[in-house]
PDB file of C-alpha atoms and ligand atoms in Angstrom:
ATOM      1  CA  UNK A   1      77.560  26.932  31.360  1.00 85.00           C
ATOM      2  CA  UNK A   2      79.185  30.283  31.218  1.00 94.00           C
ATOM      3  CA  UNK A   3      78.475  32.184  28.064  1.00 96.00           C
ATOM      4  CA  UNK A   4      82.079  33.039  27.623  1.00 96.00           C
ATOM      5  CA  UNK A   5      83.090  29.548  27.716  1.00 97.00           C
ATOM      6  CA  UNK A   6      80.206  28.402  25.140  1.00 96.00           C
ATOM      7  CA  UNK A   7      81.352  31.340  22.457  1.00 97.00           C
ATOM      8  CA  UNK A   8      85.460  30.046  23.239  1.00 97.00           C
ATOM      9  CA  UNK A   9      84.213  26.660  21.979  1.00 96.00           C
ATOM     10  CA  UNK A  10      81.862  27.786  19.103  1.00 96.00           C
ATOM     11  CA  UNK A  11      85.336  29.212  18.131  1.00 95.00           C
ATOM     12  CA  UNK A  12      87.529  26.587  18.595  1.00 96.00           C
ATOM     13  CA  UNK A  13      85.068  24.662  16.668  1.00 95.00           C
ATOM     14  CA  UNK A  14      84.950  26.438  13.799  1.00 93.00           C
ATOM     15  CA  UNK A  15      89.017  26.604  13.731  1.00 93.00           C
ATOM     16  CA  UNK A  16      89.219  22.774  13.886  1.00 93.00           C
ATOM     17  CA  UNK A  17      86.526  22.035  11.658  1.00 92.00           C
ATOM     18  CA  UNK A  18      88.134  23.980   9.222  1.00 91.00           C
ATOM     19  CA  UNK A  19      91.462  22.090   9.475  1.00 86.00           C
ATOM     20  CA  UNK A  20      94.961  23.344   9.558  1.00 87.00           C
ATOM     21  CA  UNK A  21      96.903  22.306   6.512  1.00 87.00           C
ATOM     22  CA  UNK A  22      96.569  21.432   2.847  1.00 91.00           C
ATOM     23  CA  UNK A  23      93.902  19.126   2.231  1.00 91.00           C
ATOM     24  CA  UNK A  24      93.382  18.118  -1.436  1.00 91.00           C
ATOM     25  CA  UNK A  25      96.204  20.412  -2.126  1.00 92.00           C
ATOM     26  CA  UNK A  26      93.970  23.200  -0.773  1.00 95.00           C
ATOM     27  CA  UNK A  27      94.094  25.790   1.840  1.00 95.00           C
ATOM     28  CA  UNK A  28      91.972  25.793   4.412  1.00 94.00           C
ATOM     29  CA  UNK A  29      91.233  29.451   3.011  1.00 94.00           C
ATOM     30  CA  UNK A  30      90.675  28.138  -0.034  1.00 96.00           C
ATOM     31  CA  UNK A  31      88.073  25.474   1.364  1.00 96.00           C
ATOM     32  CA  UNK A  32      86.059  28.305   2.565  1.00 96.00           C
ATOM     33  CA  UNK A  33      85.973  29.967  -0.786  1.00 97.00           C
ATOM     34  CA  UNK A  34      84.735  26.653  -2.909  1.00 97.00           C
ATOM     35  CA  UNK A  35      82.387  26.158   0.098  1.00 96.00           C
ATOM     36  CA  UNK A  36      80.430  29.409  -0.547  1.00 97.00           C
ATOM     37  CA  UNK A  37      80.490  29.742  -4.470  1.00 97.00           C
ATOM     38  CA  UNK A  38      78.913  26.452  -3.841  1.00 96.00           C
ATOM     39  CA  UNK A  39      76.049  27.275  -1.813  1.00 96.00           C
ATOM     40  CA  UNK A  40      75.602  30.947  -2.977  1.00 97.00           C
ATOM     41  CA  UNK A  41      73.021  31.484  -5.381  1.00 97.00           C
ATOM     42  CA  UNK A  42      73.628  33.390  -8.795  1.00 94.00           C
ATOM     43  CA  UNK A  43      73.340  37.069  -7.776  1.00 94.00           C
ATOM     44  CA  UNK A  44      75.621  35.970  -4.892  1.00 96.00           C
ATOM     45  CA  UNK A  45      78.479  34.498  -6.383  1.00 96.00           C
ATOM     46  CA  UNK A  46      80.912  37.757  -6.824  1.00 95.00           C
ATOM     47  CA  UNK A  47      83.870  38.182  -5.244  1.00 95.00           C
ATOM     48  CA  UNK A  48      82.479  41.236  -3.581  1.00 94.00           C
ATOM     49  CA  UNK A  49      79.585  39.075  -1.833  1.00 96.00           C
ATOM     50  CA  UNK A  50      82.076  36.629  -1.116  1.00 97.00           C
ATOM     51  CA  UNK A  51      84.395  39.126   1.120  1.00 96.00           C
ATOM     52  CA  UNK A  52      81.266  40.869   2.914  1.00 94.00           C
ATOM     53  CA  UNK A  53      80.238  36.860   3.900  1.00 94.00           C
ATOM     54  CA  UNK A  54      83.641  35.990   4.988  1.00 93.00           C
ATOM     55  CA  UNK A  55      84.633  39.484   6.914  1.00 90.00           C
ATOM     56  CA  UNK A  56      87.879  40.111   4.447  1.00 92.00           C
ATOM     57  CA  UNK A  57      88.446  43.453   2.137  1.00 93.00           C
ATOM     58  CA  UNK A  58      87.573  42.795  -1.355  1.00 93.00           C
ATOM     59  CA  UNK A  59      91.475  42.926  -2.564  1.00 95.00           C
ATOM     60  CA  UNK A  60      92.126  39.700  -0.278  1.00 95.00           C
ATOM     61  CA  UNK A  61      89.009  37.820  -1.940  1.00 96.00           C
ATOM     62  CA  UNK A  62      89.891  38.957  -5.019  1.00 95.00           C
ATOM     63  CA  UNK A  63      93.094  37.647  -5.311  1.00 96.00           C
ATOM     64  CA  UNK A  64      92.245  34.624  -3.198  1.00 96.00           C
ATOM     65  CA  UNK A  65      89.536  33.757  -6.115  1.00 97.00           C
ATOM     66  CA  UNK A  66      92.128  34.369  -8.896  1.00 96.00           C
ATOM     67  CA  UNK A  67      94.326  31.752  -7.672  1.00 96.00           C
ATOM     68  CA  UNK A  68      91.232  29.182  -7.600  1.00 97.00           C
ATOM     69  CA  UNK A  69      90.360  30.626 -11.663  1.00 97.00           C
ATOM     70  CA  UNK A  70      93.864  29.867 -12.143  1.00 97.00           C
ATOM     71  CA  UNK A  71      94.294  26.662 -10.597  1.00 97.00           C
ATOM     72  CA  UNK A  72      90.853  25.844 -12.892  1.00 97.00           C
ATOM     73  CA  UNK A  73      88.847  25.243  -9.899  1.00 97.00           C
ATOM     74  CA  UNK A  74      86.441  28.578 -10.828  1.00 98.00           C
ATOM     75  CA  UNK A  75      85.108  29.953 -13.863  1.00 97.00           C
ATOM     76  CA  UNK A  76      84.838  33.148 -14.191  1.00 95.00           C
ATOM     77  CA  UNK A  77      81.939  34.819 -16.561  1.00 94.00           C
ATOM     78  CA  UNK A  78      81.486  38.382 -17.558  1.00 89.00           C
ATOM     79  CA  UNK A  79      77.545  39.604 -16.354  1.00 75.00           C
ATOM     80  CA  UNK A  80      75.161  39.698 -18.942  1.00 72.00           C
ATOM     81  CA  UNK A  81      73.573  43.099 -17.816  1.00 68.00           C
ATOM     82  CA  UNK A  82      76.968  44.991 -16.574  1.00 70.00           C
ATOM     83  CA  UNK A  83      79.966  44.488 -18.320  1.00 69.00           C
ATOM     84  CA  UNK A  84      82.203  45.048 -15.585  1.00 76.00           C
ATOM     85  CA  UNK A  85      80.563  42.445 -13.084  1.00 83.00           C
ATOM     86  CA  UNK A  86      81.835  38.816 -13.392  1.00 90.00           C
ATOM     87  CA  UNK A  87      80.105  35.976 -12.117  1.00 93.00           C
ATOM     88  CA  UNK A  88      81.790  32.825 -10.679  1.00 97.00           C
ATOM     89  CA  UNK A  89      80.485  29.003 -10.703  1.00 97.00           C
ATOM     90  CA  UNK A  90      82.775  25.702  -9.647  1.00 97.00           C
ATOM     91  CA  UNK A  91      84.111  23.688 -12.087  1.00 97.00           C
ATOM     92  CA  UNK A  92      83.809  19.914 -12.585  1.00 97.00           C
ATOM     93  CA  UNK A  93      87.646  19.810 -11.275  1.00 97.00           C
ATOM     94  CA  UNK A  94      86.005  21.636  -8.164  1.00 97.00           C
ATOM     95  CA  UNK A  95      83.183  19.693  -7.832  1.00 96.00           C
ATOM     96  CA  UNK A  96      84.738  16.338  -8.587  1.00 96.00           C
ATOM     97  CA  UNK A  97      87.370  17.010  -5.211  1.00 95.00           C
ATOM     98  CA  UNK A  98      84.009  19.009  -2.984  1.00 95.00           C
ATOM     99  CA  UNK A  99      83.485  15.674  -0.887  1.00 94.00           C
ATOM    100  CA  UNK A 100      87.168  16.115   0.671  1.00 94.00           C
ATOM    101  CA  UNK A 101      86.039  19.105   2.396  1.00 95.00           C
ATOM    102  CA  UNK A 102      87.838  19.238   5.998  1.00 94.00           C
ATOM    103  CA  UNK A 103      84.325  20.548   7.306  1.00 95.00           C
ATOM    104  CA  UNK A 104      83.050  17.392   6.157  1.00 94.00           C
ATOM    105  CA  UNK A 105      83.934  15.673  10.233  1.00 94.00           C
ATOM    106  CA  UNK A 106      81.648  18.657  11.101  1.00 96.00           C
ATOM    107  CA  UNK A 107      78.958  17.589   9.196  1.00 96.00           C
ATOM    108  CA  UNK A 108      79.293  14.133  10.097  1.00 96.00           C
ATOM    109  CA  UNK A 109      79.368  14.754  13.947  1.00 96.00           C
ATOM    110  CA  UNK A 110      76.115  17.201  13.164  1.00 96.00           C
ATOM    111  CA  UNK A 111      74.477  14.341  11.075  1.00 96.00           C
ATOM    112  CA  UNK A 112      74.459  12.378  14.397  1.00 97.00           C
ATOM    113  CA  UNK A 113      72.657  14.635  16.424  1.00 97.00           C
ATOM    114  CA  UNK A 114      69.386  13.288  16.915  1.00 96.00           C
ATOM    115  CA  UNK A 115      66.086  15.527  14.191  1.00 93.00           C
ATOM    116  CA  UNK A 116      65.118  17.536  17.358  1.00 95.00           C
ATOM    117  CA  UNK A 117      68.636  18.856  18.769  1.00 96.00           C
ATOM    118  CA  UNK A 118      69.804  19.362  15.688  1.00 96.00           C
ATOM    119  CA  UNK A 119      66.420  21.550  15.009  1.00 94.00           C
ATOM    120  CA  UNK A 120      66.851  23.178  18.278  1.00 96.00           C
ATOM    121  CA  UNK A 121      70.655  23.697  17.872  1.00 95.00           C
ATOM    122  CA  UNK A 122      70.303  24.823  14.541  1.00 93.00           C
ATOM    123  CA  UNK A 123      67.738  27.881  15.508  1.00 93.00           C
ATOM    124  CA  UNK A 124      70.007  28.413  18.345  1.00 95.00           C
ATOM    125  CA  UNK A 125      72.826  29.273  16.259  1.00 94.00           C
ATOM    126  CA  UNK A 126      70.755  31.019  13.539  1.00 90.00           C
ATOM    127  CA  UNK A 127      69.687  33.591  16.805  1.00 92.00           C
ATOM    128  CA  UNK A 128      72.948  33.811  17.615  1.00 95.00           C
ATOM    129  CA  UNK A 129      74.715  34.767  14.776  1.00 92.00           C
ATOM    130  CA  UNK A 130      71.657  37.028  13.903  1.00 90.00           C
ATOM    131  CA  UNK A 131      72.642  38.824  17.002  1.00 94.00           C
ATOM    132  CA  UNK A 132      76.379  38.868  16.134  1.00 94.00           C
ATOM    133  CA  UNK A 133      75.562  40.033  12.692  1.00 91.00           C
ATOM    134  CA  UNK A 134      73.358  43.463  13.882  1.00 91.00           C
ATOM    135  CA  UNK A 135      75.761  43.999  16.550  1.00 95.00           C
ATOM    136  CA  UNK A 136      78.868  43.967  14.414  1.00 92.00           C
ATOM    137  CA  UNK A 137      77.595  45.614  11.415  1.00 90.00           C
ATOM    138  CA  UNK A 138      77.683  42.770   8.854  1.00 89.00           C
ATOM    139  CA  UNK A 139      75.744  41.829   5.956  1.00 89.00           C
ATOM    140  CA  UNK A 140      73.354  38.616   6.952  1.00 90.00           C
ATOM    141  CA  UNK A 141      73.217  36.228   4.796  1.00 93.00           C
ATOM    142  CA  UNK A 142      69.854  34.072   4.259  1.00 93.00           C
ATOM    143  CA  UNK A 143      67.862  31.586   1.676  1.00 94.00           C
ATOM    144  CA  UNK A 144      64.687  32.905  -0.142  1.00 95.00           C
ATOM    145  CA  UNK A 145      61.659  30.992   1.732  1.00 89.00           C
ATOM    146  CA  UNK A 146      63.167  33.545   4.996  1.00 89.00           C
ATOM    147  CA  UNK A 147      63.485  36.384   3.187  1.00 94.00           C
ATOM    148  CA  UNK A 148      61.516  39.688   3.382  1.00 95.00           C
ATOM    149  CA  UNK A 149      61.733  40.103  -0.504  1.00 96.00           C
ATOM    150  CA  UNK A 150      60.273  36.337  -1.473  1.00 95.00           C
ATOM    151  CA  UNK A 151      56.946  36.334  -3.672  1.00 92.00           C
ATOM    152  CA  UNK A 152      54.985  33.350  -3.759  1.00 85.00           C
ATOM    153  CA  UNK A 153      52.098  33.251  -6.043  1.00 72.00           C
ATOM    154  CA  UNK A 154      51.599  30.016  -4.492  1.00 62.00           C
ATOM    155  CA  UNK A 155      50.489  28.113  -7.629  1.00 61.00           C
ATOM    156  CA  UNK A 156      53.116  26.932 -10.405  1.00 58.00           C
ATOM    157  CA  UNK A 157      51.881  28.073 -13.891  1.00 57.00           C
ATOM    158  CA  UNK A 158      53.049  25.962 -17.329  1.00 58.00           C
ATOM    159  CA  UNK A 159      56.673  27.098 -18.358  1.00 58.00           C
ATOM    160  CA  UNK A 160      56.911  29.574 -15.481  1.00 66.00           C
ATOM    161  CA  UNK A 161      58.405  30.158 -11.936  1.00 68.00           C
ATOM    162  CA  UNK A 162      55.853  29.914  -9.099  1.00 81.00           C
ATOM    163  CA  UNK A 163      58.203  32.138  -7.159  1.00 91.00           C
ATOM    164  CA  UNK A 164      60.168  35.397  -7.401  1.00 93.00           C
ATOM    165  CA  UNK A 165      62.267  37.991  -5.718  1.00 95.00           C
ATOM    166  CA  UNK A 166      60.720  41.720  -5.327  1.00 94.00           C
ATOM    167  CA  UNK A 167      64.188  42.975  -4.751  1.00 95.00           C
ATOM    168  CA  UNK A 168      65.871  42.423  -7.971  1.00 94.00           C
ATOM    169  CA  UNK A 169      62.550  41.603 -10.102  1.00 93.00           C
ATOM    170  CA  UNK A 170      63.627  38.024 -11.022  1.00 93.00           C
ATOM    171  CA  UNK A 171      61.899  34.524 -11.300  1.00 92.00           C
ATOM    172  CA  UNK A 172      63.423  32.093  -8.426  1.00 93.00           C
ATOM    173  CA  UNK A 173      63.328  28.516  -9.774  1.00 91.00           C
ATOM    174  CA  UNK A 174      62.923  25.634  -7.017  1.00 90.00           C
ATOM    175  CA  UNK A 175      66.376  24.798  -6.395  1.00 92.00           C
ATOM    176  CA  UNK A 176      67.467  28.334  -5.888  1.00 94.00           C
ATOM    177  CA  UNK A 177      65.159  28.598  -2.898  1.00 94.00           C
ATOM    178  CA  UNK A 178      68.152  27.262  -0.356  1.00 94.00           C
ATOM    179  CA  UNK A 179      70.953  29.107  -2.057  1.00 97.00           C
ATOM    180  CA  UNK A 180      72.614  32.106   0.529  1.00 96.00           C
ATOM    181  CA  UNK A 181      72.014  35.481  -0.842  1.00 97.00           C
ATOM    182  CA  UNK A 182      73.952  38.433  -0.124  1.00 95.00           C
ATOM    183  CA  UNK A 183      70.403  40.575  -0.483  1.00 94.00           C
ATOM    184  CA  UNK A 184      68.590  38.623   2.006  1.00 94.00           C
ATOM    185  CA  UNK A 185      66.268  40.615   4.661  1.00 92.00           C
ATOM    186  CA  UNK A 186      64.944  39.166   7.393  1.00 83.00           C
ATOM    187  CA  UNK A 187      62.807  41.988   8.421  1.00 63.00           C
ATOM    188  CA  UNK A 188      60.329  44.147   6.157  1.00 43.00           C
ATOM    189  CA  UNK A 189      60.465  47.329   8.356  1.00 43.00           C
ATOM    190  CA  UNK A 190      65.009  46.564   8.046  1.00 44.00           C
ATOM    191  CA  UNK A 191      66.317  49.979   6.352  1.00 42.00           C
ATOM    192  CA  UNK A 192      66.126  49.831   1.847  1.00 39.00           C
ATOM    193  CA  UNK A 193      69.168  48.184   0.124  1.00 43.00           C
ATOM    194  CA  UNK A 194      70.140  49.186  -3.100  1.00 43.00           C
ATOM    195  CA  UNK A 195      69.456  46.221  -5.720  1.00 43.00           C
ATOM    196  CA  UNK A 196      73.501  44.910  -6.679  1.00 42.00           C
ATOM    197  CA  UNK A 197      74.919  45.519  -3.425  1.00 39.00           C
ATOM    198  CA  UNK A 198      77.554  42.954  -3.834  1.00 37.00           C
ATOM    199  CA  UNK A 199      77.169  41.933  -7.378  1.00 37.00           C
ATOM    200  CA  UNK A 200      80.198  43.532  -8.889  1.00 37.00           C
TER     201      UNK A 200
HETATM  202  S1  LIG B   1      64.092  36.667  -2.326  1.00 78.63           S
HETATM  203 FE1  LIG B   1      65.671  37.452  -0.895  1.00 78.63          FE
HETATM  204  S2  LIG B   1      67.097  35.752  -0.607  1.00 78.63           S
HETATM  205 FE2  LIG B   1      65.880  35.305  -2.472  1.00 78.63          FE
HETATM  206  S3  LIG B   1      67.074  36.152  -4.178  1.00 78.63           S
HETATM  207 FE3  LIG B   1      65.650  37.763  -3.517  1.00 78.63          FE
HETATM  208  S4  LIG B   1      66.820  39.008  -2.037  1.00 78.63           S
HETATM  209 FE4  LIG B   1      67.889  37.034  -2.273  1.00 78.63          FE
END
């Protein structure tokens, strides 16, 4: 198949997918927004990392979030270390309506591809958009056990993580290992990010 034709339907995928009205009295712009504070782990979840993810200027995420604080479907926390960061997790309201997702076909039609394609089509995609994202300039997004900046001791010690992240000197607990992360690098020899890129 042409290669033109296979990126028009990756496209017209993703625009379908994503629907095309209100769907739990939610935009599909607004999906897209509950969709990544949900998978984004905890130095990801800023409206800053949320704009460089979705390719929009910070002032359009920004108010786009507000709405969603407003409408109680965020919560919006002030950073611990720097007062002028906020962090932002779901609410129950959120996660109590997260099953109506319009993506949700999506993953249905995925869930029937058979272990091997969907391995194969998976990586395919993951080359893909890695290729996309150096070629266009954007941030890549990526989960811990990929990342340049993962530390495993490999043994679990009482009361302690077994893992960490050498980029912003922090214990990783288990179920943060498949959470995106805005400071994800794929590659060792990749040029040094500033720790917080993202986080305000
Ligand atoms: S190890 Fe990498 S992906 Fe995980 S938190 Fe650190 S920078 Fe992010």
């Amino acid at each position: 198949m042409d290669s033109r034709v296979i990126a028009e339907l990756i496209l017209h995928l993703g625009r379908i997918a994503s629907g095309d009205g209100l769907v739990a009295g939610l935009t599909p712009g607004q999906w897209a927004i509950l969709r990544y504070f949900t998978r984004a782990n905890r130095f990801s979840r800023t409206p800053s990392a949320f704009a460089a993810f979705h390719g929009t200027t910070r002032g359009t995420a920004s108010q786009a979030i507000k709405s969603l604080v407003a409408q109680g479907f965020l919560m919006q926390t002030q950073s611990e270390t720097d007062g002028r960061s906020v962090r932002l997790d779901l609410t129950d309201k959120a996660r109590a309506i997260i099953a109506n997702d319009p993506i949700e076909a999506l993953v249905r039609a995925t869930d029937a591809l058979p272990p091997g394609v969907r391995g194969a089509f998976s990586h395919t995609l993951q080359r893909v958009l890695g290729q996309v994202v150096l070629e266009t300039g954007k941030p890549l997004f990526g989960t811990c056990e990929n990342c340049a900046h993962f530390e495993d001791d490999g043994c679990c010690k009482d009361g302690l993580a077994a893992y960490g992240c050498g980029f912003l000197n922090e214990p990783l607990m288990d179920e943060e290992l498949d959470q995106l992360c805005v400071n994800f690098a794929s590659d060792r020899s990749g040029p040094p990010r500033t720790p917080g890129v993202g986080v305000t």
